[in-house]
XYZ file of C-alpha atoms in Angstrom:
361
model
C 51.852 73.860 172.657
C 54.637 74.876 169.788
C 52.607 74.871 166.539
C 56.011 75.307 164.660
C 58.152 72.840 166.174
C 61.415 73.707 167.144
C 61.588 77.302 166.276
C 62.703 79.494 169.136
C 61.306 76.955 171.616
C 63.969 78.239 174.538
C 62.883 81.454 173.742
C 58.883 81.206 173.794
C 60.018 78.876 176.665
C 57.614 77.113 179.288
C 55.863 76.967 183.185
C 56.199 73.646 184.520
C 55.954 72.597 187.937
C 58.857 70.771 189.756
C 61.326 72.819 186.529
C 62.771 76.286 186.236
C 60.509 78.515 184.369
C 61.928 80.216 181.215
C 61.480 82.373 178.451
C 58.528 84.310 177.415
C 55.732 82.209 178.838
C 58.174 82.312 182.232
C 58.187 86.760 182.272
C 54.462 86.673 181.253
C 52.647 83.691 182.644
C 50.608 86.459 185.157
C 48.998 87.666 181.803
C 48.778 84.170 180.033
C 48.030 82.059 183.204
C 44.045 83.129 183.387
C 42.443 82.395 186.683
C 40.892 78.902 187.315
C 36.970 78.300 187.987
C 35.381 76.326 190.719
C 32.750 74.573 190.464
C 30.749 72.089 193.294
C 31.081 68.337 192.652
C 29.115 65.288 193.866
C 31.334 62.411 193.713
C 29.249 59.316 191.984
C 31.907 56.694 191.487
C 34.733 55.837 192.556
C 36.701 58.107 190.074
C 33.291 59.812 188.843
C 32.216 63.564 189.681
C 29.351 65.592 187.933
C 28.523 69.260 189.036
C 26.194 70.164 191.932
C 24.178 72.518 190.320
C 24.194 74.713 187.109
C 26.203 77.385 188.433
C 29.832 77.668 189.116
C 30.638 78.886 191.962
C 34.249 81.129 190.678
C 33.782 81.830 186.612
C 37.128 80.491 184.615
C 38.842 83.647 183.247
C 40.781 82.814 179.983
C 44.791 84.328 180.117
C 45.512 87.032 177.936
C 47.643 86.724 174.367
C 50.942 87.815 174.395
C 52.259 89.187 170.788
C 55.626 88.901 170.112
C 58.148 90.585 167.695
C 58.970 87.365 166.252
C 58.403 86.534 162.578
C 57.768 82.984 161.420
C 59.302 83.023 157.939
C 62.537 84.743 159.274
C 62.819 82.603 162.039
C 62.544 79.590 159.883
C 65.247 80.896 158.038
C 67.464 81.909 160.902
C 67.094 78.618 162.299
C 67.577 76.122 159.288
C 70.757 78.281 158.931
C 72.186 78.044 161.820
C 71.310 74.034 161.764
C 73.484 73.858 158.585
C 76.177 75.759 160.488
C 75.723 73.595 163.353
C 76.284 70.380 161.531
C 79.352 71.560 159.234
C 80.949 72.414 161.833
C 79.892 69.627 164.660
C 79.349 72.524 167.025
C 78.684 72.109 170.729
C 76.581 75.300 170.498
C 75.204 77.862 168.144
C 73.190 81.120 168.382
C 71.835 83.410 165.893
C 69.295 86.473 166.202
C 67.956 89.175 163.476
C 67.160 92.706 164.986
C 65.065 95.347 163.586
C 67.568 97.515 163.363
C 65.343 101.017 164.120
C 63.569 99.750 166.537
C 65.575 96.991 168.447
C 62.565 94.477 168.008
C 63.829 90.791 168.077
C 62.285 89.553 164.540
C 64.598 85.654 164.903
C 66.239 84.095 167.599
C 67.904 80.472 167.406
C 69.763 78.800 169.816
C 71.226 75.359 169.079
C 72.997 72.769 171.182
C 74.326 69.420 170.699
C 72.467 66.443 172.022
C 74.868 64.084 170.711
C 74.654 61.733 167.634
C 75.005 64.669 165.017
C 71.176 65.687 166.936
C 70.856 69.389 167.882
C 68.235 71.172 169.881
C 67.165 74.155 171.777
C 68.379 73.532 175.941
C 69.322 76.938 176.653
C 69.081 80.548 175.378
C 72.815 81.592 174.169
C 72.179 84.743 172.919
C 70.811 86.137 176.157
C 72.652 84.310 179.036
C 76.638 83.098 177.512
C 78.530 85.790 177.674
C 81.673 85.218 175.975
C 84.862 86.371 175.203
C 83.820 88.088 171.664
C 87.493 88.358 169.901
C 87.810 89.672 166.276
C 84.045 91.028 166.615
C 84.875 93.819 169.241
C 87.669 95.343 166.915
C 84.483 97.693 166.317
C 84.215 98.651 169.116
C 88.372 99.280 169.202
C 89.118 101.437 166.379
C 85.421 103.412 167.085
C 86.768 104.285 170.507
C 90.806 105.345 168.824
C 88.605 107.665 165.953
C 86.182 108.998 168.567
C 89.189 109.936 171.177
C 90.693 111.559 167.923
C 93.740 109.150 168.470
C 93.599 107.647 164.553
C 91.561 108.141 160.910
C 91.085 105.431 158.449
C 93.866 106.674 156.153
C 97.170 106.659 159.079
C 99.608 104.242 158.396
C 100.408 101.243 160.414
C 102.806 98.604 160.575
C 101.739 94.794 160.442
C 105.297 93.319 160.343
C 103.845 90.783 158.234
C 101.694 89.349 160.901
C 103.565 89.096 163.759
C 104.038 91.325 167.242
C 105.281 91.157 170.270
C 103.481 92.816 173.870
C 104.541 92.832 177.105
C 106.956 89.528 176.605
C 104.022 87.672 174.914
C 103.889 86.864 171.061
C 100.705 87.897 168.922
C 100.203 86.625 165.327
C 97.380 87.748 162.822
C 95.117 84.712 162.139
C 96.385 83.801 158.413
C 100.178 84.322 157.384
C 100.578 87.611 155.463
C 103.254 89.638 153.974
C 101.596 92.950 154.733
C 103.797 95.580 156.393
C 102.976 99.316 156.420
C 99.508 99.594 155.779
C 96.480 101.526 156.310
C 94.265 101.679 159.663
C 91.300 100.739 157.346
C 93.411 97.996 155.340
C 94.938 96.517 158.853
C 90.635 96.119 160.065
C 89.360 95.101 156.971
C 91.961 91.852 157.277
C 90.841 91.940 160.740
C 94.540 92.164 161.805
C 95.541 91.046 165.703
C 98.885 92.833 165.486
C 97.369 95.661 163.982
C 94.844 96.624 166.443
C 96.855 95.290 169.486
C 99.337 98.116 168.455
C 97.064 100.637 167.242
C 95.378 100.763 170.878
C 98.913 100.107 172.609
C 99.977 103.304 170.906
C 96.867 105.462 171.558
C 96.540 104.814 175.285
C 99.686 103.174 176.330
C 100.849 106.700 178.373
C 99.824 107.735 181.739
C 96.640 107.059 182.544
C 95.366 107.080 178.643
C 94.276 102.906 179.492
C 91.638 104.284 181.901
C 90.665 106.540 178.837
C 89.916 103.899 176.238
C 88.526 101.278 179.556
C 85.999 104.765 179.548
C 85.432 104.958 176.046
C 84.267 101.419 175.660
C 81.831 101.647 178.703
C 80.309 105.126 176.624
C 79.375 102.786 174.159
C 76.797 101.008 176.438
C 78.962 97.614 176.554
C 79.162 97.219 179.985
C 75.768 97.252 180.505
C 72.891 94.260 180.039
C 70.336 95.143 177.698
C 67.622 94.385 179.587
C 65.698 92.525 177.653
C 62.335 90.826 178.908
C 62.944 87.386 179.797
C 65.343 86.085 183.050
C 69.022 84.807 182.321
C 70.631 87.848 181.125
C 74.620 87.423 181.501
C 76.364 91.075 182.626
C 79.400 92.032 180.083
C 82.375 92.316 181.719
C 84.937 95.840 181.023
C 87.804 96.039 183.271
C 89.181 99.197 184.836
C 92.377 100.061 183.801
C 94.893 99.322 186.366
C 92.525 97.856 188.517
C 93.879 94.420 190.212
C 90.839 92.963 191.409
C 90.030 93.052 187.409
C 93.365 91.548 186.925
C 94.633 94.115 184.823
C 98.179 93.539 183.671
C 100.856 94.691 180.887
C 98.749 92.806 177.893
C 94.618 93.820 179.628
C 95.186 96.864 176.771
C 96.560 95.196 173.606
C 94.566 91.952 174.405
C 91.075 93.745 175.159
C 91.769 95.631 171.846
C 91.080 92.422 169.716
C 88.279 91.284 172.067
C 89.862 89.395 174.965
C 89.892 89.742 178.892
C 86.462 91.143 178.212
C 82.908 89.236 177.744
C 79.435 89.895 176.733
C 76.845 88.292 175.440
C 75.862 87.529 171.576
C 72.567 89.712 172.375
C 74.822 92.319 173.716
C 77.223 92.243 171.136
C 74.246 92.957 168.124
C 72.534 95.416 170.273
C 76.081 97.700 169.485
C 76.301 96.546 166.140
C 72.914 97.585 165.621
C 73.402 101.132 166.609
C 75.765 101.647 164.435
C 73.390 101.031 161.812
C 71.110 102.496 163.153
C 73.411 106.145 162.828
C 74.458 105.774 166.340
C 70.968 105.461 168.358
C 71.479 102.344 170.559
C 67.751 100.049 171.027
C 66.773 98.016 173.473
C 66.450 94.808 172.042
C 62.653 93.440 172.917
C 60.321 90.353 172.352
C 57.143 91.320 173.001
C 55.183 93.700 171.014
C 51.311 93.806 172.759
C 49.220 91.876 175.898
C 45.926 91.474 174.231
C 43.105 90.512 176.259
C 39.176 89.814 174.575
C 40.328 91.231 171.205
C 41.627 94.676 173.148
C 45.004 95.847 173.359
C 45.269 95.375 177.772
C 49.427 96.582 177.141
C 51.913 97.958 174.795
C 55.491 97.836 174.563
C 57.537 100.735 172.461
C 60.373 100.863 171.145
C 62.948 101.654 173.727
C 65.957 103.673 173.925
C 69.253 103.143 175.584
C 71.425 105.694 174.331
C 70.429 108.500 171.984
C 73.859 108.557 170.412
C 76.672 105.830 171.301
C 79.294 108.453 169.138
C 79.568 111.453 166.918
C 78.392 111.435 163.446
C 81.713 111.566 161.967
C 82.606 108.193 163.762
C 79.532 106.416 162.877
C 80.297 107.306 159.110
C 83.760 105.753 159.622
C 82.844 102.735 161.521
C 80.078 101.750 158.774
C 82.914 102.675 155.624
C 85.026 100.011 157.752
C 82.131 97.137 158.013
C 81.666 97.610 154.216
C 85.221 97.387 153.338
C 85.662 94.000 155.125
C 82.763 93.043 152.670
C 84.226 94.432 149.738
C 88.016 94.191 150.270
C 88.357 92.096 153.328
C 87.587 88.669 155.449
C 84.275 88.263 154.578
C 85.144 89.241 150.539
C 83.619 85.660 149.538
C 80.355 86.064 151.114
C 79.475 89.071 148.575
C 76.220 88.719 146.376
C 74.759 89.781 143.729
C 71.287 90.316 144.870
C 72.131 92.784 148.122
C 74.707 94.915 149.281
C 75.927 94.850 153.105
C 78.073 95.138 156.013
C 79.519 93.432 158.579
C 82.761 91.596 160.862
C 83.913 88.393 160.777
C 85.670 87.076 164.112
C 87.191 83.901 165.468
C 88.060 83.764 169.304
C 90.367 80.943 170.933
C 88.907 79.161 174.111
C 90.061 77.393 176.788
C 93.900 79.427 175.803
C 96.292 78.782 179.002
C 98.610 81.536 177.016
C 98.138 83.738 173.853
C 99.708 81.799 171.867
C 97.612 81.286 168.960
C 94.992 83.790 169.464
C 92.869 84.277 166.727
């Protein structure tokens, strides 16, 4: 039964016979499932039974309640948004979660797909099992790994040449025309410059065996590692190892994988980091399920989890969060300010189905 519709059906998910179990009711049906009752039958009719007897022979045993960490009004409003999104934009698929941020608890997850006809609905869990190439998102994760290595600070200078750069015999252009040359570090993230970042990583790691450093630095930060959250279909987030040709590592792996290409991971994956940096560097598991109650007593309990006690030093964290709220105040997502509420964040844009950079967003 779904007493509120649509909203995170994939996710609550089902047990059917002759159909792949999923989601929640999938990873907990031993708890929900109860045991069935027997009872002895005379057969009266030809499709009529009544009991033998007052007794049952095996006692029904009602299944257990499984709390989750999901809440109603914020998942309403999670999904309804994404809907809109889905329809401007005549999507093929959408996903949007909210996580607790200090404890990692899942409290919205939506995952939309077209069914043709301008019709969307929830066929598959996004979040947890597409893993994706994340592009302007996982400049994060960049310029944390050039300030924790000590290779940059917010205030160095770097040029933009208006947009444009050249790697390894390939062409790389920022996503909007600009006339921005020699600029800040902070400026050149905060317009969530390609060229910029691509250079800025060429330049920290570019000698000897400095790739392998930053391919290092990236994995400290958890991201090549599931999250391990509760329900089946988890994608693994792909990190190559620098110079390593069974990754396909060539002369653009380190500027490209600098503005989030020839890497994956999932959306899940990708808000689980984001969420330890607001969360002053402690990384959470994200989770779904908060207790197993069973006759009105709590039969299990699930914490808050841990995954890394600190994904970087202070000093980085403090940097990294001064970025996210300059691309609010000064930068791509300047228009999306309010009045009300004060925040942070990255915009991104990736290119798909690219036989050559050309055009990378």
């Amino acid at each position: 039964q779904l007493p509120f519709g649509p909203l995170a059906q994939r996710t609550i998910g089902y047990v059917r016979e002759n159909a792949e179990d999923v989601g929640l009711e999938s990873a907990f049906n031993e708890y929900l499932k109860g045991q069935q009752g027997e009872q002895l039958m005379v057969k009266v009719g030809r499709n009529e039974y009544v009991p033998q007897g007052n007794v049952r022979a095996i006692e029904p045993v009602r299944g257990a309640d499984v709390i989750t960490t999901l809440d109603v009004n914020i998942q309403d409003i999670t999904h309804h948004a994404l809907l809109r999104a889905m329809e401007d934009h005549d999507a093929e698929w959408g996903t949007a979660l909210v996580m607790e941020v200090e404890t990692g608890a899942i409290k919205a997850i939506s995952n939309l797909g077209s069914v043709g006809n301008g019709k969307f609905a929830e066929r598959y869990n996004y979040a947890v099992g597409t893993a994706v190439e994340p592009g302007s998102t996982f400049k994060l994760a960049s310029l944390m790994a050039m300030l924790e290595d000590g290779k940059v600070e917010l205030t160095d200078s770097i040029n933009l040449n208006r947009g444009y750069g050249r790697f390894c015999g390939s062409d790389l252009k920022d996503s909007e025309p600009h006339n921005y040359k020699n600029t800040t570090v902070l400026k050149a993230f905060e317009r969530s410059s390609n060229v910029g970042m691509a250079k800025l990583v060429k330049q920290s790691y570019s000698s000897g065996k400095e790739a392998q450093k930053f391919t290092n630095r990236l994995k400290s930060f958890h991201l090549d590692e599931p999250t391990g959250i509760e329900i089946e279909g988890e994608s693994n987030p792909f990190i190559k190892d620098a110079f390593d040709q069974d990754d396909n590592w060539s002369c653009t792996s380190l500027p490209w994988m600098a503005i989030g290409y020839e890497l994956s991971m999932t959306p899940l994956q990708m808000a689980t980091f984001y969420n330890a940096v607001a969360n002053d560097g402690k990384m959470m598991a994200p989770y779904l399920v908060s207790e197993v109650v069973e006759d009105g007593a709590v039969r299990k309990s699930f914490k808050p989890r841990t995954l890394k006690r600190s994904i970087a030093k202070q000093s980085t964290i403090n940097k990294a969060k001064e970025a996210l709220e300059a691309v609010v105040l000064e930068g791509t997502a300047r228009r999306l300010q309010s009045k009300y509420y004060t925040f942070a964040g990255k915009t991104g844009t990736t290119q798909v189905g690219y036989g050559t950079v050309e055009g990378r967003k």
